[in-house]
XYZ file of C-alpha atoms in Angstrom:
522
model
C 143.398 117.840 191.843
C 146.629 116.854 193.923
C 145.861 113.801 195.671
C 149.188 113.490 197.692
C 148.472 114.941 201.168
C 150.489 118.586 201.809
C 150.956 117.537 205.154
C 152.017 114.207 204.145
C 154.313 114.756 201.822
C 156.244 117.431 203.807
C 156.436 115.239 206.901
C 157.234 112.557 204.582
C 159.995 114.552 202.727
C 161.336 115.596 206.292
C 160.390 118.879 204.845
C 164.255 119.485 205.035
C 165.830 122.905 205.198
C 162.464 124.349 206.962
C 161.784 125.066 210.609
C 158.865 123.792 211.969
C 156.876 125.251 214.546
C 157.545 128.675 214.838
C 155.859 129.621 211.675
C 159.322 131.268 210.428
C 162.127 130.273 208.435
C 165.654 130.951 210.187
C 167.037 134.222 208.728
C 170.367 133.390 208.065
C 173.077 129.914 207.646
C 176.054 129.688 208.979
C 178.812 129.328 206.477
C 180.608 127.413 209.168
C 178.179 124.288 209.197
C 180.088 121.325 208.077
C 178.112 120.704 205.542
C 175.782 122.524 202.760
C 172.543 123.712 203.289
C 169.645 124.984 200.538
C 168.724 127.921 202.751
C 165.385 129.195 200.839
C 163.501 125.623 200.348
C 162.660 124.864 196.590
C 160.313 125.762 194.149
C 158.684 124.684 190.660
C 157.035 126.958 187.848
C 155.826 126.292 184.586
C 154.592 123.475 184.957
C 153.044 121.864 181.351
C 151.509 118.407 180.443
C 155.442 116.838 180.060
C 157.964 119.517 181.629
C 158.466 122.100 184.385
C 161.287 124.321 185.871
C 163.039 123.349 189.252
C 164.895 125.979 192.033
C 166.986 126.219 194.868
C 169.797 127.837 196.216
C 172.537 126.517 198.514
C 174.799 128.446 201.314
C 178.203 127.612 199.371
C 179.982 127.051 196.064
C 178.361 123.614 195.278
C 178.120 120.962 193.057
C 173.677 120.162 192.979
C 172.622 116.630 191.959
C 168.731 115.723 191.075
C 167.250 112.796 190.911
C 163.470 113.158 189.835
C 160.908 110.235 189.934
C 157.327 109.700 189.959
C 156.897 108.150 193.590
C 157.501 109.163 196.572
C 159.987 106.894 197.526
C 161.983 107.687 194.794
C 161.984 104.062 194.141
C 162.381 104.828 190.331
C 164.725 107.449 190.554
C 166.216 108.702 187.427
C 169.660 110.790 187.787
C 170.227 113.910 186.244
C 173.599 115.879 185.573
C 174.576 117.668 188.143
C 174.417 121.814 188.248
C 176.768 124.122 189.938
C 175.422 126.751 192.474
C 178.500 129.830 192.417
C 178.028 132.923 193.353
C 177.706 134.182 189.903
C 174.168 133.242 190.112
C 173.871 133.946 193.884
C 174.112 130.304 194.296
C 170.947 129.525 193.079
C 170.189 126.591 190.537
C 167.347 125.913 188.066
C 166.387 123.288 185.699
C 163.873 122.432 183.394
C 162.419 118.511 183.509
C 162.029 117.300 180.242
C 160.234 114.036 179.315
C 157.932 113.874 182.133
C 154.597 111.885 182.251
C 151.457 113.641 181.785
C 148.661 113.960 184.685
C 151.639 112.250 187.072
C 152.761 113.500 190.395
C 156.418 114.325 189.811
C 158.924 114.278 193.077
C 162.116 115.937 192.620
C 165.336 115.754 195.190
C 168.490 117.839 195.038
C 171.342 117.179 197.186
C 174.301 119.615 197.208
C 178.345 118.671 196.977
C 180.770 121.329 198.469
C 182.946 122.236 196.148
C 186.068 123.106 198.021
C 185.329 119.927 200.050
C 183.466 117.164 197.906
C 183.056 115.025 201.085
C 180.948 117.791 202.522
C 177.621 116.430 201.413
C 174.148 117.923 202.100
C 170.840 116.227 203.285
C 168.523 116.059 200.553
C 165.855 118.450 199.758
C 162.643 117.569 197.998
C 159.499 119.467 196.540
C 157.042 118.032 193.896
C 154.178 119.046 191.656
C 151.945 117.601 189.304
C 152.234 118.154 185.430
C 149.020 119.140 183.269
C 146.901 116.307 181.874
C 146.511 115.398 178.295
C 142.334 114.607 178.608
C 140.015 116.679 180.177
C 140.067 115.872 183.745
C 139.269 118.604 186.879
C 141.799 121.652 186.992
C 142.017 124.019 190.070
C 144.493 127.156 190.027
C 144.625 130.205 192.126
C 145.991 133.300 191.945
C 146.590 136.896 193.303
C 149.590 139.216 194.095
C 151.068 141.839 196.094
C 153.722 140.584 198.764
C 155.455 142.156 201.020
C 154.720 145.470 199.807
C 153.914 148.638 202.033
C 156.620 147.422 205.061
C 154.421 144.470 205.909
C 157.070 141.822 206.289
C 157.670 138.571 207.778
C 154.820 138.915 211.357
C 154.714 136.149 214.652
C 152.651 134.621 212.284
C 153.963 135.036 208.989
C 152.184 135.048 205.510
C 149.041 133.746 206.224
C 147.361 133.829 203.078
C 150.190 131.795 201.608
C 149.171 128.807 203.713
C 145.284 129.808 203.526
C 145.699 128.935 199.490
C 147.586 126.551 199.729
C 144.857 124.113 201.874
C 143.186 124.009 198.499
C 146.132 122.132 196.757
C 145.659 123.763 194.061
C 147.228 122.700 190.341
C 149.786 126.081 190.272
C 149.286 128.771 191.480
C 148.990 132.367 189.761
C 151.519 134.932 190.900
C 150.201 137.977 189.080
C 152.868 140.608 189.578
C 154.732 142.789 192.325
C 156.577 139.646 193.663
C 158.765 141.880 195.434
C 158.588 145.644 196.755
C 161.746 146.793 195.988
C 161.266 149.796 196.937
C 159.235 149.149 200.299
C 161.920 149.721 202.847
C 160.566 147.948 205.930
C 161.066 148.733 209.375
C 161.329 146.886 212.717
C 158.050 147.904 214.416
C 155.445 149.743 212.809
C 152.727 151.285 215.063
C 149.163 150.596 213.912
C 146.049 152.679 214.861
C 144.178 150.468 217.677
C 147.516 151.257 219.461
C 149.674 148.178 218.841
C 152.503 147.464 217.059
C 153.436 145.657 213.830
C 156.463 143.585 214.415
C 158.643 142.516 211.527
C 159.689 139.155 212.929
C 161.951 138.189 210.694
C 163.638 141.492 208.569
C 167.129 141.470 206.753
C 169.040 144.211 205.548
C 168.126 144.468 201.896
C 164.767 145.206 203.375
C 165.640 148.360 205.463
C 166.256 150.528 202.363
C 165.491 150.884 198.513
C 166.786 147.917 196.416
C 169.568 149.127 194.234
C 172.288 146.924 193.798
C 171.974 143.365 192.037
C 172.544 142.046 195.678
C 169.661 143.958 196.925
C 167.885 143.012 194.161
C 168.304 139.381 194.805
C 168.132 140.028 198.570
C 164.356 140.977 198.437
C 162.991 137.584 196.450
C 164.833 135.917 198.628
C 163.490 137.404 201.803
C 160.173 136.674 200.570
C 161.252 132.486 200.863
C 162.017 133.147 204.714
C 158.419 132.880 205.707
C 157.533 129.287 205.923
C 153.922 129.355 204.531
C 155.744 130.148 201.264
C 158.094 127.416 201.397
C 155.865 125.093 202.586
C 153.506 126.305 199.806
C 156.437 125.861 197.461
C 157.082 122.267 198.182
C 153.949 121.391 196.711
C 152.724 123.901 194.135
C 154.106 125.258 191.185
C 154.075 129.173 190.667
C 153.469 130.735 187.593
C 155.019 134.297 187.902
C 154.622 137.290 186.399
C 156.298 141.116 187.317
C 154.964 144.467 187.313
C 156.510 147.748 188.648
C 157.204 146.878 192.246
C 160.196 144.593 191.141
C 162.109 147.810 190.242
C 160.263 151.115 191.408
C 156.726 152.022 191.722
C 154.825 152.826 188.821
C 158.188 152.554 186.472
C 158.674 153.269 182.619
C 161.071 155.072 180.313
C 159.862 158.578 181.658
C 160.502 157.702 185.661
C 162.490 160.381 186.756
C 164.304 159.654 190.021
C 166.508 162.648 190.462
C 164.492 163.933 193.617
C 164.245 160.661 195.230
C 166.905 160.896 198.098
C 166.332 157.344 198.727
C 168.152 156.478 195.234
C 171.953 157.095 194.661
C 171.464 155.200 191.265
C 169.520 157.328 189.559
C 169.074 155.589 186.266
C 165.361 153.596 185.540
C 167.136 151.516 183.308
C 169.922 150.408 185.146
C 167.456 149.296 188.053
C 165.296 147.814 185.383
C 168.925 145.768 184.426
C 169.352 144.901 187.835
C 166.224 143.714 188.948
C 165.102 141.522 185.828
C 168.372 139.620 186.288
C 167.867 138.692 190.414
C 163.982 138.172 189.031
C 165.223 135.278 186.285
C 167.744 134.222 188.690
C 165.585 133.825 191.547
C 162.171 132.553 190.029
C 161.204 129.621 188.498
C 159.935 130.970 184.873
C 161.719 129.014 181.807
C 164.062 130.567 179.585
C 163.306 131.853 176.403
C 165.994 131.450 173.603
C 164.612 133.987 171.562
C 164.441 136.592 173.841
C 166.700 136.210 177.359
C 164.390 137.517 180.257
C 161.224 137.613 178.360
C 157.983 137.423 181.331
C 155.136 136.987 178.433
C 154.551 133.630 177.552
C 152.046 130.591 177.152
C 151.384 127.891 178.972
C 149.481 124.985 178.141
C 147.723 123.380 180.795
C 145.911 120.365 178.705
C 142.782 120.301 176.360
C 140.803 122.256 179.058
C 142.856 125.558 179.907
C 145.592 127.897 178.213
C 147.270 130.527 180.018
C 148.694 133.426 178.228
C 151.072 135.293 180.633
C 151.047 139.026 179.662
C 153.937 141.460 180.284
C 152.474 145.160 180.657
C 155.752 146.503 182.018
C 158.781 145.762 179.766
C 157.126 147.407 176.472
C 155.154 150.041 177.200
C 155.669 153.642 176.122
C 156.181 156.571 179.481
C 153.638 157.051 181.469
C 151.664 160.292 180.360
C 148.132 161.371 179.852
C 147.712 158.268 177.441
C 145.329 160.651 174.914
C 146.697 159.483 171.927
C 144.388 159.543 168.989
C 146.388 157.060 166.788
C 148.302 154.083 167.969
C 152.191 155.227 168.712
C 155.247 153.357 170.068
C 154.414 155.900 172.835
C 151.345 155.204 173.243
C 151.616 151.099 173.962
C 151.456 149.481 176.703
C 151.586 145.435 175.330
C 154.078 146.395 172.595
C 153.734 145.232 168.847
C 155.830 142.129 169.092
C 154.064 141.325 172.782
C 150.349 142.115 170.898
C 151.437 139.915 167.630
C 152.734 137.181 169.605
C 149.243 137.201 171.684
C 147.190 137.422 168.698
C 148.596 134.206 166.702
C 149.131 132.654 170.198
C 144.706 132.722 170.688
C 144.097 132.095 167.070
C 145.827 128.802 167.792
C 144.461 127.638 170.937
C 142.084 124.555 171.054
C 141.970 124.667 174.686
C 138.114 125.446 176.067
C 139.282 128.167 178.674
C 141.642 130.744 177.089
C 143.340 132.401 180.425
C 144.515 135.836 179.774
C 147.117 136.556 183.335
C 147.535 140.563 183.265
C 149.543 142.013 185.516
C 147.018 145.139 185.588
C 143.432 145.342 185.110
C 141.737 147.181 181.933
C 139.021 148.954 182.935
C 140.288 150.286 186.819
C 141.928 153.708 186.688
C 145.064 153.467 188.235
C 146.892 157.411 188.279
C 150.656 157.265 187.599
C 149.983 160.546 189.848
C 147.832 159.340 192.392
C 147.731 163.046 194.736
C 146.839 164.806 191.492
C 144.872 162.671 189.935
C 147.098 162.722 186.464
C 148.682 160.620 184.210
C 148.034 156.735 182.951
C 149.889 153.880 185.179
C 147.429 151.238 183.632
C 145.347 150.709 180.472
C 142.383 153.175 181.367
C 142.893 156.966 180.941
C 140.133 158.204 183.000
C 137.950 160.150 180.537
C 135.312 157.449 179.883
C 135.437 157.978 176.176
C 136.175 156.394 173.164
C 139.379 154.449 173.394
C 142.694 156.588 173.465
C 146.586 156.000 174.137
C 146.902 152.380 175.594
C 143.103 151.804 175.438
C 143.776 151.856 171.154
C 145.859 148.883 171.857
C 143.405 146.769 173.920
C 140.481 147.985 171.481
C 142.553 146.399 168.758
C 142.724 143.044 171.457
C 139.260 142.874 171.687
C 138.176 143.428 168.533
C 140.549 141.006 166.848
C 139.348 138.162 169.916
C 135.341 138.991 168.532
C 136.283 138.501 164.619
C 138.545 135.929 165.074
C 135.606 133.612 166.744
C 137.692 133.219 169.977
C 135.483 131.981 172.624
C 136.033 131.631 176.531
C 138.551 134.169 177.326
C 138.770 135.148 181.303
C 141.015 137.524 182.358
C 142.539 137.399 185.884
C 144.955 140.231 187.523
C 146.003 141.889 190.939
C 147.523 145.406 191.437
C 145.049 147.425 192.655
C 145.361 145.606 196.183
C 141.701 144.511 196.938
C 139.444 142.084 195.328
C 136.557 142.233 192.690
C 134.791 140.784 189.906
C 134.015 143.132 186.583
C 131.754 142.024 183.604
C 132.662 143.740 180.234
C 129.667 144.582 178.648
C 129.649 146.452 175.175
C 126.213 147.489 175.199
C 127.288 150.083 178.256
C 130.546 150.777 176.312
C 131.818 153.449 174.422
C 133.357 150.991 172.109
C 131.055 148.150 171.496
C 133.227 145.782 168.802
C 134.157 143.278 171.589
C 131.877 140.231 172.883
C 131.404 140.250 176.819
C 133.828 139.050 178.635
C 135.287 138.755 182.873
C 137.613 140.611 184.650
C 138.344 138.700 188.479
C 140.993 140.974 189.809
C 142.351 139.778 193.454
C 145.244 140.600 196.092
C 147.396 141.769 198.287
C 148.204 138.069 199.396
C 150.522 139.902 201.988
C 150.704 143.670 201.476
C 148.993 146.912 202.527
C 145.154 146.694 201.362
C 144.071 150.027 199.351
C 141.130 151.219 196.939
C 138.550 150.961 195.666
C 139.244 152.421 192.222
C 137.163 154.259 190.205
C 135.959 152.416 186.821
C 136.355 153.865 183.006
C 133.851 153.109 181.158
C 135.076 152.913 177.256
C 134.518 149.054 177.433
C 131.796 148.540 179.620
C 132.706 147.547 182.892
C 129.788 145.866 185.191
C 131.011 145.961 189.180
C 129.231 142.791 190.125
C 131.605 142.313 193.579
C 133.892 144.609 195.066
C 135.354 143.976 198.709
C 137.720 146.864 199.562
C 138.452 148.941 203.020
C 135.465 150.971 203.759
C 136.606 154.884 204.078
C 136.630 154.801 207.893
C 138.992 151.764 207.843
C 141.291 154.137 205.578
C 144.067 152.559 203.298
C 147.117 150.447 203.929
C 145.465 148.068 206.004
C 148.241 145.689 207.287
C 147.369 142.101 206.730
C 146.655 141.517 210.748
C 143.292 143.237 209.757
C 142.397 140.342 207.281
C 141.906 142.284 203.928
C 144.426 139.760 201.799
C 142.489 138.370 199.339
C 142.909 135.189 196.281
C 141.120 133.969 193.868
C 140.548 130.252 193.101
C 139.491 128.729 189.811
C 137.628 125.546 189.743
C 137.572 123.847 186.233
C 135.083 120.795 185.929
C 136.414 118.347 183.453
C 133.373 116.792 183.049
C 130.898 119.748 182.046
C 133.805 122.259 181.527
C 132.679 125.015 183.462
C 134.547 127.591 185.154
C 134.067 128.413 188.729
C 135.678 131.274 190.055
C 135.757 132.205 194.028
C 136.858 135.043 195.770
C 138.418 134.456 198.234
C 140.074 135.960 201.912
C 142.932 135.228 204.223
C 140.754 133.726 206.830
C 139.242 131.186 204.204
C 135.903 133.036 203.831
C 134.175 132.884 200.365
C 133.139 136.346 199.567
C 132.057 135.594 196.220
C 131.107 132.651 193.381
C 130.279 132.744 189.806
C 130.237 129.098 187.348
C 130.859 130.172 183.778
C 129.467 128.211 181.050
C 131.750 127.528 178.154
C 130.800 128.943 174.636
C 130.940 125.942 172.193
C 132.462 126.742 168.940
C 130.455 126.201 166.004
């Protein structure tokens, strides 16, 4: 666990670049200020047992110096080269921090040089996190996902849940997809059924309409870092992310067809697609991948205890259509073959006792690419309960390769559906039975409109063991004033290695606890 106090450490760090008190981060930085200013805090991501990747962004060309050090004095500073923030990047900066010590609380500070003025000199900004251990020690995470989707922006009192998780300091944090709505246009006021209003405190203009330049792009990932629960959040917790659809257009692939959506002048799927991934890599702190610029799926290795494999069930898949294919098609894939090869060798290799699968949908939830008519795949599950067909062929292959491979202990977490629930994979109640059990803990919005409950397909087994939704006369949509934001948090005990998973809510409220026992491997 973290042992350096939130609270302390922000105070401590003068928590610079925030505004405290009003629960909001200023909306906008004057260019005329004498001197720079990071206007969207900092943040950390990918965090492993000797590295992890640093952000921020500045108001001006500048020139960004780090020094990084392992107390929070910064009494043994070590100096890194300098980066330039330009507006080719949207004046953002991010590193990655090699040669770090394991299982050591890592404090990083970034001060920013005007470049048309080097005398112009910024006050420091600082953040830290804590990199994985290399022995078996205790390990929490959390995750969910969902923000700012549905027009529920920036409220009086911002994003709540953001600051709920983060009084569990956990290790990182789990960001399982739709980091952005980029097509939610928000509004000023919206008026809510008990007869008050929504108010959109804090609202820029990227926000009041579709995202379809790069500038819009970038505009709605960094409206997201106004709210000061996620930048105070971000100061002292690494976030893994992941993407789904909402970073570029609901329920998006090859087939979307946008020529009847007056809201789009760009019509073209895979010029937003362009557009978006670029502000996405710009803006977040995921590491880059040599072998494949903007890749999302990845590993991370989070010491002897826990792996997380980062899936990517967006960038690969076929168009969304019935998903009915018989035989296993570029069309009908959703993981891709490269994605499913790299997965496959990636678990055959693990030693770690917890194999974390992070999908940004769930398997066995149907989720309608044509939600009024009840037609066409968005997720894995086709709806007819059978034996497996379209993307299900690829996840039978998963499963089945997991079971005669011998790989114990995989858990898989995931968001999306916008409420929160726990699902047990049994085969004996499955329509394809060459899989051993495993979990399904799907959780979120942690700030968007609160929907479902889906229906289940049953071709591998599903078990509802917890489901907490909006009832039918609370309807769907629920802003997050009405306390529906859910995340999950993940408890790993280094001495007996079990898993605890908790459901969690906005207001702090456990709604739900299962310990796992680890399979030993023979």
């Amino acid at each position: 666990m973290l042992k350096l106090s939130r609270r302390g450490f922000l105070a401590s760090a003068g928590a610079a670049g925030l505004v405290a008190g009003s629960g909001l981060a200023m909306p906008f930085y004057s260019r005329a200020n004498a001197r720079p200013v990071f206007t969207h805090g900092v943040q950390s991501g990918d965090v492993d047992t000797n590295s992890g990747v640093i952000w921020t962004r500045t108001d001006r060309p500048s020139s960004v110096r780090f020094e990084v050090a392992t107390t929070e004095s910064f009494a043994d500073a070590r100096q890194l080269a300098s980066l330039d923030a330009v507006p080719a990047n949207d004046l953002a900066v991010k590193r990655l921090l090699t040669d770090l010590a394991s299982d050591q609380d890592i404090f990083y500070r970034m001060t920013a040089v005007d470049l048309a003025d080097t005398n112009a000199v910024s006050e420091p900004i600082v953040g830290r996190f804590r990199t994985a251990p290399r022995e078996k020690r205790n390990v929490r995470f959390a995750w969910s996902g969902d923000t700012a989707g549905q027009g529920w922006g920036i409220d009086e009192v911002g994003m709540l849940a953001y600051g709920t998780m983060a009084k569990h300091t956990p290790d990182f944090f789990i960001h399982s997809g739709d980091t952005i709505y980029a097509d939610g246009v928000m509004k000023d006021e919206v008026d809510l059924k008990d007869g008050t209003k929504w108010v959109n405190k804090v609202l820029v203009d990227e926000k009041r309409k579709v995202a379809e330049t790069l500038d819009e792009f970038r505009g709605n990932w960094k409206y997201n870092l106004l709210d000061t629960h996620v930048r105070e959040m971000n100061a002292v917790c690494p976030t893994f992310f992941q993407w789904d659809d909402h970073e570029v257009v609901n329920n998006w692939s090859s087939s979307k067809d946008l020529s009847n959506d007056d809201r789009y002048t760009e019509k073209s799927i895979h010029v937003l697609r362009s557009r978006s991934a670029r502000a996405f890599h710009e803006m977040m702190p995921i590491r880059f991948t040599p072998a494949e610029p903007g890749r999302v799926y990845r590993k991370i290795a989070y010491g002897p205890l826990l792996d997380v494999f980062f899936l990517d069930l967006r960038s690969y898949r076929g168009p969304n259509g019935p998903s009915m294919e018989t035989e296993l098609s570029p069309e009908a894939r959703i993981l891709g073959a490269e994605q499913m090869a790299w997965l496959k060798d990636a678990l055959s290799k693990s030693t770690a006792t917890w194999k974390v699968i992070a999908c940004d949908m769930p398997i066995g939830l149907i989720v309608w690419d044509n939600w009024k008519e009840q037609a066409g795949a968005e997720a894995v599950a086709n709806g007819d309960n059978g034996a497996p067909k379209g993307r299900e062929l690829e996840f039978a292959e998963l499963l089945s390769f997991i079971k005669t491979a011998g790989i114990t202990n995989t858990v898989w977490f995931t968001a999306d559906v916008h409420y929160t629930a726990a699902h047990y994979y049994n085969p004996d109640k499955a329509q394809f039975q060459d899989f051993e059990p495993f979990w399904e803990f799907v959780s979120g919005p942690i700030h968007a409109g609160t929907f479902g409950p889906n229906d289940l397909d049953m071709t591998f087994g599903p078990e509802l063991k917890f489901i907490k939704a909006p009832t039918e006369e609370q309807g769907a949509n629920l802003p997050p004033s009405m306390g529906l934001q859910f995340f999950g948090l993940v408890d790993i005990d280094g001495s007996t290695e079990q898993m605890t998973v908790r459901l969690m809510d906005r207001g702090d409220n456990e709604l739900y606890k299962v310990t796992l026992d680890p399979a030993k491997n023979a």
